[in-house]
Coordinates of C-alpha atoms in Angstrom, one line a residue:
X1 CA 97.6 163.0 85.9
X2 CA 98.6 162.9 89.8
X3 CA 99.7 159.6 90.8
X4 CA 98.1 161.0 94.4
X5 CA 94.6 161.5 93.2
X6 CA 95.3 157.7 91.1
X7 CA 96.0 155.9 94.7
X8 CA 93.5 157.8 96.5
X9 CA 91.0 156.7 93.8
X10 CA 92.2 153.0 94.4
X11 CA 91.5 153.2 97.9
X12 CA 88.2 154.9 97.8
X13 CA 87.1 151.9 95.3
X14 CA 88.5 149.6 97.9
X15 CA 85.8 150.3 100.7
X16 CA 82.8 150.0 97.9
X17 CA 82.5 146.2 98.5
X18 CA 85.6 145.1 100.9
X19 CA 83.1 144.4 104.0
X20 CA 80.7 142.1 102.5
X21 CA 83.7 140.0 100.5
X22 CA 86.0 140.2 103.6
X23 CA 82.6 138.3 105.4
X24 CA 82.2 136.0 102.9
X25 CA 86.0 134.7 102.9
X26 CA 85.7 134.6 106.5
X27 CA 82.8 132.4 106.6
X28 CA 84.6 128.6 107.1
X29 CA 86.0 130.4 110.7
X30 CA 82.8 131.8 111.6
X31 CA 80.1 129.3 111.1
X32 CA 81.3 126.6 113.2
X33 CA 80.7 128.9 116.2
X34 CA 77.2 130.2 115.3
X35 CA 74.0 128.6 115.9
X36 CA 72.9 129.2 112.2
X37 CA 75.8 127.0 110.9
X38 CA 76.3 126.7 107.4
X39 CA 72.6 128.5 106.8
X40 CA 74.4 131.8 107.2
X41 CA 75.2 132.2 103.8
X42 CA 71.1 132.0 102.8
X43 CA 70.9 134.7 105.4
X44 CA 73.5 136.7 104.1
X45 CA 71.7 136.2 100.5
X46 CA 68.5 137.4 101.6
X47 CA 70.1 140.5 104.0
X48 CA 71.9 141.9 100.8
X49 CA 69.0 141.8 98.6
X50 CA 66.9 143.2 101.3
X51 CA 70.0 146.1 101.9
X52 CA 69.1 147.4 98.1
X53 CA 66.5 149.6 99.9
X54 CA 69.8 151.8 100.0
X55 CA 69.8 152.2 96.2
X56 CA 66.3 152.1 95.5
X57 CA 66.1 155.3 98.1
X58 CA 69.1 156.6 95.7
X59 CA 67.8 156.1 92.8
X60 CA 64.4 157.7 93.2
X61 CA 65.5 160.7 94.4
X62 CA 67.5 161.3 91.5
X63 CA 64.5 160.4 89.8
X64 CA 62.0 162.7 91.2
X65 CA 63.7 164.9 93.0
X66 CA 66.7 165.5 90.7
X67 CA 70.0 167.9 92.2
X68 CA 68.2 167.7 95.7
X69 CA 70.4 165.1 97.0
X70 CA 74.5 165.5 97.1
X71 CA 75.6 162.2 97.0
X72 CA 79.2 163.4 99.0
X73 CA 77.1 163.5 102.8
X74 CA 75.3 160.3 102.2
X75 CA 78.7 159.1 101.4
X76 CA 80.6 160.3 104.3
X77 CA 77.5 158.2 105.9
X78 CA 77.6 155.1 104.7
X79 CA 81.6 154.9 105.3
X80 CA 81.6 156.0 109.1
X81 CA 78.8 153.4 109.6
X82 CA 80.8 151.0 107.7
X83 CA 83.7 151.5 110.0
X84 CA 81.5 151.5 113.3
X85 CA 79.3 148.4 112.2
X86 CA 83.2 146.2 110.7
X87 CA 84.5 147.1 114.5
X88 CA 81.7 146.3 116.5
X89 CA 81.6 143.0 114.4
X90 CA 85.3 142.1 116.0
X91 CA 83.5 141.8 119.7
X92 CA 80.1 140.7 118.8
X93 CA 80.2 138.4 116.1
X94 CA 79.6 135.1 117.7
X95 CA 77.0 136.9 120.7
X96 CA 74.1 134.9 120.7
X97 CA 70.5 136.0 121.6
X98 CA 67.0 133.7 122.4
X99 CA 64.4 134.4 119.7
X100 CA 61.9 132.0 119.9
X101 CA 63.2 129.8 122.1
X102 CA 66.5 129.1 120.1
X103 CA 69.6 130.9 119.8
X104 CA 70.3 132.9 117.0
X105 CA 73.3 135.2 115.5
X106 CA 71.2 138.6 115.9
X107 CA 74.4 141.0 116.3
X108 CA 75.8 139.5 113.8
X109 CA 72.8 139.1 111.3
X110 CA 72.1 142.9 112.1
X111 CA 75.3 144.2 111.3
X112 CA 75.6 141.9 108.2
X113 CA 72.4 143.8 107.3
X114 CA 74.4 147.4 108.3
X115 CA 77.0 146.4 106.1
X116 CA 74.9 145.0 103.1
X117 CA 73.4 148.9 103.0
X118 CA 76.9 150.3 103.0
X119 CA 78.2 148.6 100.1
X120 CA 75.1 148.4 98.2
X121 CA 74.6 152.1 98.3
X122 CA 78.1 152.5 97.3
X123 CA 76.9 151.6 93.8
X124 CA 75.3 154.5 93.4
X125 CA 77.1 157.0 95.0
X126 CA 80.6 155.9 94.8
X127 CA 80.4 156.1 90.8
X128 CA 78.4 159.4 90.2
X129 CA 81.4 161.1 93.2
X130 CA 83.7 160.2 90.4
X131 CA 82.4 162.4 87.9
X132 CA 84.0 165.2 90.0
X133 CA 87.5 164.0 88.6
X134 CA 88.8 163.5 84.8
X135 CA 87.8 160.4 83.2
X136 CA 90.8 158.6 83.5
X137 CA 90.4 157.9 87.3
X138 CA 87.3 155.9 86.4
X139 CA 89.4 153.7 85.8
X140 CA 91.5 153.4 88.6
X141 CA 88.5 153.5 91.0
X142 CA 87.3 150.0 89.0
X143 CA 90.8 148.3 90.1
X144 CA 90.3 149.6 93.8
X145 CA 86.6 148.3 93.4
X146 CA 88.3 144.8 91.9
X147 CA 91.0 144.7 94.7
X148 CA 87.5 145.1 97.4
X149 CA 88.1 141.1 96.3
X150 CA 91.0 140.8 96.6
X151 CA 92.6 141.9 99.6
X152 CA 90.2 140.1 102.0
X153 CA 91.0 136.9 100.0
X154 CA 94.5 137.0 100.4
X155 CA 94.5 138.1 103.9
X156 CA 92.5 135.2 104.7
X157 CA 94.5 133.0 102.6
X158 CA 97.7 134.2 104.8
X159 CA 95.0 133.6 107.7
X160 CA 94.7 130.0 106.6
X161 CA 91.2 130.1 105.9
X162 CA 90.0 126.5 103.8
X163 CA 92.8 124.8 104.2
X164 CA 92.7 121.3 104.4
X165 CA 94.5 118.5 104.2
X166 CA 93.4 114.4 103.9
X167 CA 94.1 111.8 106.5
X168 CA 93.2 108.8 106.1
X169 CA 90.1 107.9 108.8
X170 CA 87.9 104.6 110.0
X171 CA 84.6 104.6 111.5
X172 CA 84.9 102.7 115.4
X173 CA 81.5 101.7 116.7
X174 CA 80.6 104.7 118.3
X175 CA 80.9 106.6 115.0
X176 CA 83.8 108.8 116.3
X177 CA 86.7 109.3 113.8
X178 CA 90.0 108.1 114.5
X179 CA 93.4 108.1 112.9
X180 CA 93.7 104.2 111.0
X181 CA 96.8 102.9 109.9
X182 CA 95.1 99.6 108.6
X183 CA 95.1 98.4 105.7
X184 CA 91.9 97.8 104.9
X185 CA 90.4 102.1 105.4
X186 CA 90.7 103.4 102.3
X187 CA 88.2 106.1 103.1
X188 CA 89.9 109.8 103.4
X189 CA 88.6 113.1 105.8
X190 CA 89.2 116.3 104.9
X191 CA 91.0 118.1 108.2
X192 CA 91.1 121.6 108.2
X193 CA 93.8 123.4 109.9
X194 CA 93.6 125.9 112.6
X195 CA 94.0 129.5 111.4
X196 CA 97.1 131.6 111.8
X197 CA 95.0 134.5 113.6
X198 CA 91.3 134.9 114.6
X199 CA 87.9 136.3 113.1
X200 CA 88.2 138.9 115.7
X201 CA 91.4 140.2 114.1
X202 CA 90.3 139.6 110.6
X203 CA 87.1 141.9 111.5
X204 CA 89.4 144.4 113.0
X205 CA 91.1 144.5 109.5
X206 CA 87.9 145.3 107.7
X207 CA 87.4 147.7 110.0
X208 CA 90.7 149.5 109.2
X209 CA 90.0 149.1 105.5
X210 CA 86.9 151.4 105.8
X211 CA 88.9 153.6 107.9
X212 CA 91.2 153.9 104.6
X213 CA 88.6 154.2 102.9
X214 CA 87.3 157.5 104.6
X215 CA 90.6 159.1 104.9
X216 CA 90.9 159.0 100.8
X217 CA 87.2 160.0 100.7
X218 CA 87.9 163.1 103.1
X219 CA 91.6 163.6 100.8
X220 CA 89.7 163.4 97.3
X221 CA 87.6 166.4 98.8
X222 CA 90.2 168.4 100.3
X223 CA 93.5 168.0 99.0
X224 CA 94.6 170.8 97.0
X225 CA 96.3 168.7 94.5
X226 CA 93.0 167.0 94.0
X227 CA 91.6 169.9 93.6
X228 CA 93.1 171.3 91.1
X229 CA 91.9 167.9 88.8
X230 CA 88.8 169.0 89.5
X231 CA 89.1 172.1 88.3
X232 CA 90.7 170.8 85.1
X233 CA 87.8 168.1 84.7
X234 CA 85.7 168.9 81.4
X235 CA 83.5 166.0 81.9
X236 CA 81.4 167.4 84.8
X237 CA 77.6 167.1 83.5
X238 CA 77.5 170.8 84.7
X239 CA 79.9 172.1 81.8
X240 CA 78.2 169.2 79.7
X241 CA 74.4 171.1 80.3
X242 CA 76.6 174.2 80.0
X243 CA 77.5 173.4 76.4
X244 CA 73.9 172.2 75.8
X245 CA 72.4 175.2 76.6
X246 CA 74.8 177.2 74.3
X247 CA 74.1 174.9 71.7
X248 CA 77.3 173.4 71.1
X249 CA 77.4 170.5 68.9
X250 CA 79.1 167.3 69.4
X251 CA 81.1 168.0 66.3
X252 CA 82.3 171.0 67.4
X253 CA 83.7 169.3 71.2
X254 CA 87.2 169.0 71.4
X255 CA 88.7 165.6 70.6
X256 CA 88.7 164.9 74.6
X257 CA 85.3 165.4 75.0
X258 CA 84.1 163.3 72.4
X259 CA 83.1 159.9 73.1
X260 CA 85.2 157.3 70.6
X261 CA 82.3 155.3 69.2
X262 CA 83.0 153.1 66.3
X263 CA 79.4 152.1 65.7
X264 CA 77.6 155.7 65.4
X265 CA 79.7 155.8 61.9
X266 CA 77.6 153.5 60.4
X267 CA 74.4 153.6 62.0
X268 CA 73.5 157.9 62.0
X269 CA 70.2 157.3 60.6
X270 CA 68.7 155.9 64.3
X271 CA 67.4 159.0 66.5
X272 CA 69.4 159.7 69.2
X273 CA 67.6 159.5 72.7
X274 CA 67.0 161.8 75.3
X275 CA 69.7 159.5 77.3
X276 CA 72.7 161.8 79.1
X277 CA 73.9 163.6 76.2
X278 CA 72.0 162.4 73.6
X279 CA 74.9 160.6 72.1
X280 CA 73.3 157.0 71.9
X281 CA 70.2 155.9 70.1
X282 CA 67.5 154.1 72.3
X283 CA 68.6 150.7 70.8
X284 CA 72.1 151.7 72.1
X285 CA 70.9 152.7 76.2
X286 CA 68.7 149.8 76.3
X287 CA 71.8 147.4 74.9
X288 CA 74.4 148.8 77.3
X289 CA 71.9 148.4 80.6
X290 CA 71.2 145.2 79.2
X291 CA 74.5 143.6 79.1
X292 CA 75.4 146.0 82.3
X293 CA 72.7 143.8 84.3
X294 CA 73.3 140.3 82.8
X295 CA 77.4 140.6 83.6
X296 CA 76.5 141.7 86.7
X297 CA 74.5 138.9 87.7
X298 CA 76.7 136.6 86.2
X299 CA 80.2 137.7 88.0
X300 CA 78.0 138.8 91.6
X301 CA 75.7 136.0 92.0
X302 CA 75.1 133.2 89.3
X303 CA 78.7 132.0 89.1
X304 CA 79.8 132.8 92.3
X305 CA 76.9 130.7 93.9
X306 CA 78.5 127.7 92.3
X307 CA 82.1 127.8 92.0
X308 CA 82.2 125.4 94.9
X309 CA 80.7 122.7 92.7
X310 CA 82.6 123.8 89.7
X311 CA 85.9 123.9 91.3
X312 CA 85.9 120.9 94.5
X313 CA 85.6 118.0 92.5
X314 CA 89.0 118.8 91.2
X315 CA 90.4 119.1 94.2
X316 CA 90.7 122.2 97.6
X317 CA 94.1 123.3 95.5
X318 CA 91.6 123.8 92.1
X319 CA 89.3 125.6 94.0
X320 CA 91.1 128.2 96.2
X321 CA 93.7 128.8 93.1
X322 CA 90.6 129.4 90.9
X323 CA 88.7 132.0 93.7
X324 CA 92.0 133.8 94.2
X325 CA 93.3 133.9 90.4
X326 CA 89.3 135.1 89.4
X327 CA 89.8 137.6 92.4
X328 CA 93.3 138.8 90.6
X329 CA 92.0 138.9 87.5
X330 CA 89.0 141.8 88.3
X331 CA 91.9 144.4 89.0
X332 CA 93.9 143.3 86.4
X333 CA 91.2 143.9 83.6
X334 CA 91.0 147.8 85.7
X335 CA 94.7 148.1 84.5
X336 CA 94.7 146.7 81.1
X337 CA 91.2 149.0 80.5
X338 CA 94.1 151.7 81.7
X339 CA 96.3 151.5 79.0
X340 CA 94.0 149.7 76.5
X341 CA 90.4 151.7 76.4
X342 CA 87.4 151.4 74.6
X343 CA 84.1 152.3 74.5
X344 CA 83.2 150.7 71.2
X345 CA 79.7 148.8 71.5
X346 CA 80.9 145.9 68.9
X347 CA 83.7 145.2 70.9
X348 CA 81.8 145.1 74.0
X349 CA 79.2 142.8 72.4
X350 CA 82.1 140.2 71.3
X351 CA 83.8 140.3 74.8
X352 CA 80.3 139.8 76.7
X353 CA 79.8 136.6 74.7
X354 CA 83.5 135.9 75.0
X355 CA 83.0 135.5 78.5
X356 CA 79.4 134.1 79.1
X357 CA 81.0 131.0 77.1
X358 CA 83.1 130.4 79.9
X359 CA 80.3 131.0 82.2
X360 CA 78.4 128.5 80.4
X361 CA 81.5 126.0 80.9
X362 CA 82.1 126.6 84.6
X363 CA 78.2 126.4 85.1
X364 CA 78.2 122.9 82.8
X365 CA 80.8 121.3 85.4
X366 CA 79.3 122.7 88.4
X367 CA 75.7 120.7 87.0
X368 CA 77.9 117.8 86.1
X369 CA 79.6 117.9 90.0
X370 CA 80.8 115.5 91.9
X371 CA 82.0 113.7 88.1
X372 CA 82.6 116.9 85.9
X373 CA 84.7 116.2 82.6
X374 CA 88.8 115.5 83.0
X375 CA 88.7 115.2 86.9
X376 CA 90.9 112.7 87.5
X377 CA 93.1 114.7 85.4
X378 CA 96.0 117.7 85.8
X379 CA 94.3 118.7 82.3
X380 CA 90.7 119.3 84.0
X381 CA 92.0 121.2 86.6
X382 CA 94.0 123.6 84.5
X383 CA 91.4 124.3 82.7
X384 CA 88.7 125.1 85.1
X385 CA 90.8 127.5 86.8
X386 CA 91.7 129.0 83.2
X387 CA 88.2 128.6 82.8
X388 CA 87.8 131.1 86.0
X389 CA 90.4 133.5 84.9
X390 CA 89.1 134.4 81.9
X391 CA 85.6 134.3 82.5
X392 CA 86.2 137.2 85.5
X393 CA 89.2 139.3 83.2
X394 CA 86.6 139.6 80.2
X395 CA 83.6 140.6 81.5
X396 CA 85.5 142.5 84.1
X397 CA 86.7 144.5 81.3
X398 CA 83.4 144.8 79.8
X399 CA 82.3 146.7 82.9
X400 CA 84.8 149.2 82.7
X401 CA 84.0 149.5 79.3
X402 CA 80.2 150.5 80.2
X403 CA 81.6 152.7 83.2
X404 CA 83.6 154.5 80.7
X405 CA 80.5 155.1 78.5
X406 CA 78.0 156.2 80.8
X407 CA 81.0 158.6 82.3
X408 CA 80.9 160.3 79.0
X409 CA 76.9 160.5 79.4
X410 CA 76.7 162.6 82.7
X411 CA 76.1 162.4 86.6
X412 CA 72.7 160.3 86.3
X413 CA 74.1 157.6 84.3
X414 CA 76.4 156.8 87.0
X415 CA 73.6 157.1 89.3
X416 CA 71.3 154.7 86.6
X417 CA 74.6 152.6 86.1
X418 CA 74.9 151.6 89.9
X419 CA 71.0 150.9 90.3
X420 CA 71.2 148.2 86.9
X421 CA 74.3 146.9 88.6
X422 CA 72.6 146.3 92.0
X423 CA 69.4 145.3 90.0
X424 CA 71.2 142.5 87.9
X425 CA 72.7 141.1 91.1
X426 CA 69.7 141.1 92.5
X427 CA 68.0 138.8 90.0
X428 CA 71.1 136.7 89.8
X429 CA 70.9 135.9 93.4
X430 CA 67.3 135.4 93.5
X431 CA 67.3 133.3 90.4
X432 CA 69.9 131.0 92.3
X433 CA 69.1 131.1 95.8
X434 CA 66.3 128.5 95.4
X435 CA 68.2 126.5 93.2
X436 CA 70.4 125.9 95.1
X437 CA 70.0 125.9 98.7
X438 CA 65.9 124.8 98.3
X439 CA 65.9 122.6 95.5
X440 CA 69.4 121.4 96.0
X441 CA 70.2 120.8 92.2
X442 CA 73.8 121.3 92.5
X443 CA 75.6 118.4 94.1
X444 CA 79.0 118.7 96.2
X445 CA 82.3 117.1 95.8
X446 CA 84.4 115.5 98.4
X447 CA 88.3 117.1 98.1
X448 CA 89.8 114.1 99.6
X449 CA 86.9 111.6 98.2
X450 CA 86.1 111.7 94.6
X451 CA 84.7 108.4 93.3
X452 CA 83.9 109.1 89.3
X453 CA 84.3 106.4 86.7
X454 CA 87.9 106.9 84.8

């Protein structure tokens, strides 16, 4: 293995979705200086889901029109734009324009739009690139994909993004809040502090991330050390169809090219499918795009809609050390997936349920917010953010263990893999868009002002 063509991997995952979490980090700097306010997030919701046109476009031309489209020029596409669409955001993002006879964000809104296409078409084109290189870079591309989180949320953590601290505040009779020393105020405000650097530099960042992003694109193509991986890499669906068609059994593949699956041992009697290379039964493909689209929906839209009301009522310290220890914890399951793999269906079953438990805890105190259980305590606290942790780490894992399947079954299931990922998020978000921002089921808490019974 090249430690190179590892890093380079990294950094290609990075760009997949680095634009769209760097702008939703970003958002307590940019809505107070937009007309839309704190609607901008239900925009952003409805530009992503209207940017899987990028996919669907993808998708159906590997469909119908399979081997016509090389996936490396639309890449090379979608990253320039990225890095064009992330820099012209540093100068337009707060530019205004009258629609209607009100002022609205539309620079911003369109290139929020630009940028939703990017990474959503990354799904299904970053993945099926990788089958040019050995499996074990799969792998590595998760953890740059994971650290797409990441990054962005540190750098606006260092930025100073959220942060808040609680004064204590009285109401005068003109409704304007002023510092109280009195006795008598017992009421608290939640101040935020300015940031350490502007959204103008923050975008310019995001800019130069697709711009790393590109470069280890254009090196993964062209590097000669990289290209001598591919020349070693078995797994290519090429020298797959190659075996097909000279009739080479499974059982006769060397012990690299055979999928470890724990399950086929006691269940040969089910027909294998027409699925890749035929290794899985239909039970089996339906199972694994099943679970690939409900973790999916859970880590990129149901949970994430509502970690807010999980995490606030605890306090701003619960809740930005649960979003940056879940955003840790993604890349972290890449790297123990490195040293620990499997592809076993049982196991991925197990984990799945493992972690929609803790989904089903972290969604029980976000219905139960402002007065979720243990919150006036350091017990409730600890374990909503372990909650967090572990719910990301498992079914992070049980991604890769999917990736590392369908990798084994051949170009198209990369291509069907990113589809059923953007397809599960899409039915996440719808699912909780109108819960929560129409119906408003989901109640807030106050970080300086939680009033719950003891």
């Amino acid at each position: 293995m090249s430690l190179l063509t590892h890093v380079l991997a990294c950094l290609f995952g990075m760009g997949s979705w680095v634009a769209i979490n760097g702008m939703w980090v970003e958002l307590p700097l940019v809505v107070p200086d937009i007309p839309e306010g704190w609607y901008l997030p239900s925009y952003l919701t409805v530009l992503i889901q209207m940017a899987n046109i990028g996919p669907l476009f993808i998708t159906l031309m590997h469909r119908f029109r399979p081997g016509t489209l090389d996936e490396r020029p639309v890449i090379y596409f979608i990253v320039v734009l990225g890095v064009i669409a992330t820099f012209l955001l540093t100068f337009f993002w707060n530019h205004t324009v009258t629609v209607g006879g009100s002022l609205h964000s539309v620079p911003l809104l369109v290139l929020s739009f630009l940028l939703s296409v990017v990474d959503c078409t990354s799904s299904v084109t970053f993945l099926p690139f990788m089958m040019h290189l050995p499996p074990q870079y799969l792998t590595t591309y998760f953890a740059g994909e994971g650290l797409s989180g990441l990054v962005p949320a540190v750098v606006a953590l260092i930025q100073g993004v959220g942060v808040v601290h609680c004064e204590n505040v009285t109401l005068s009779s003109n409704t304007t809040a002023i510092n109280s020393t009195t006795a008598g105020s017992g009421e608290l405000k939640a101040i935020y502090q300015p940031a350490k650097f502007s959204a103008q530099i923050f975008f310019l960042f995001l800019s130069a991330m697709m711009v790393v992003c590109l470069v280890a694109f254009i090196l993964l193509n062209c590097h000669p050390a990289v290209a001598r991986e591919r020349k070693t890499n078995l797994y290519y669906d090429s020298d797959l169809q190659e075996k097909r068609e000279q009739g080479v059994s499974l059982h006769a593949q060397s012990p690299e090219q055979k999928p470890m699956i724990s399950l086929h041992e006691t269940a040969r009697w089910e027909p294998r499918s027409s699925f890749g290379s035929g290794t899985y039964s239909h039970f089996e493909v339906v199972l694994i795009f099943i679970v690939l689209a409900w973790v999916n929906a859970l880590t990129n839209a149901v949970l994430p809609s509502v970690q807010s009301y999980s995490c606030l009522p605890y306090g701003n310290q619960a809740y930005h050390l649960a979003a940056t220890m879940a955003a840790v914890a993604n890349p972290l399951a890449c790297f123990i997936a490195m040293f620990v793999p499997q592809r076993s269906l049982i196991f991925m079953g197990v984990l799945t349920l493992f972690g929609t438990g803790f989904g089903a805890y972290i969604m029980a105190m976000a219905t139960m917010s402002p007065c979720p259980l243990l919150v006036h305590s350091t017990t409730g606290t600890a374990v909503i953010v372990l909650a967090w942790i572990l719910f990301v780490l498992s079914l992070s894992y049980v991604k890769v263990i999917i990736g590392v399947i369908l990798r084994d079954e051949g170009h198209s299931a990369l291509v069907w893999c990113g589809a059923v990922v953007q397809l599960g998020s899409m039915v996440g978000a719808i699912s909780m868009f109108p819960v929560v921002s129409l119906y408003r089921l989901f109640q807030s808490g106050d970080a300086c002002n939680t009033k719950c019974p003891l």
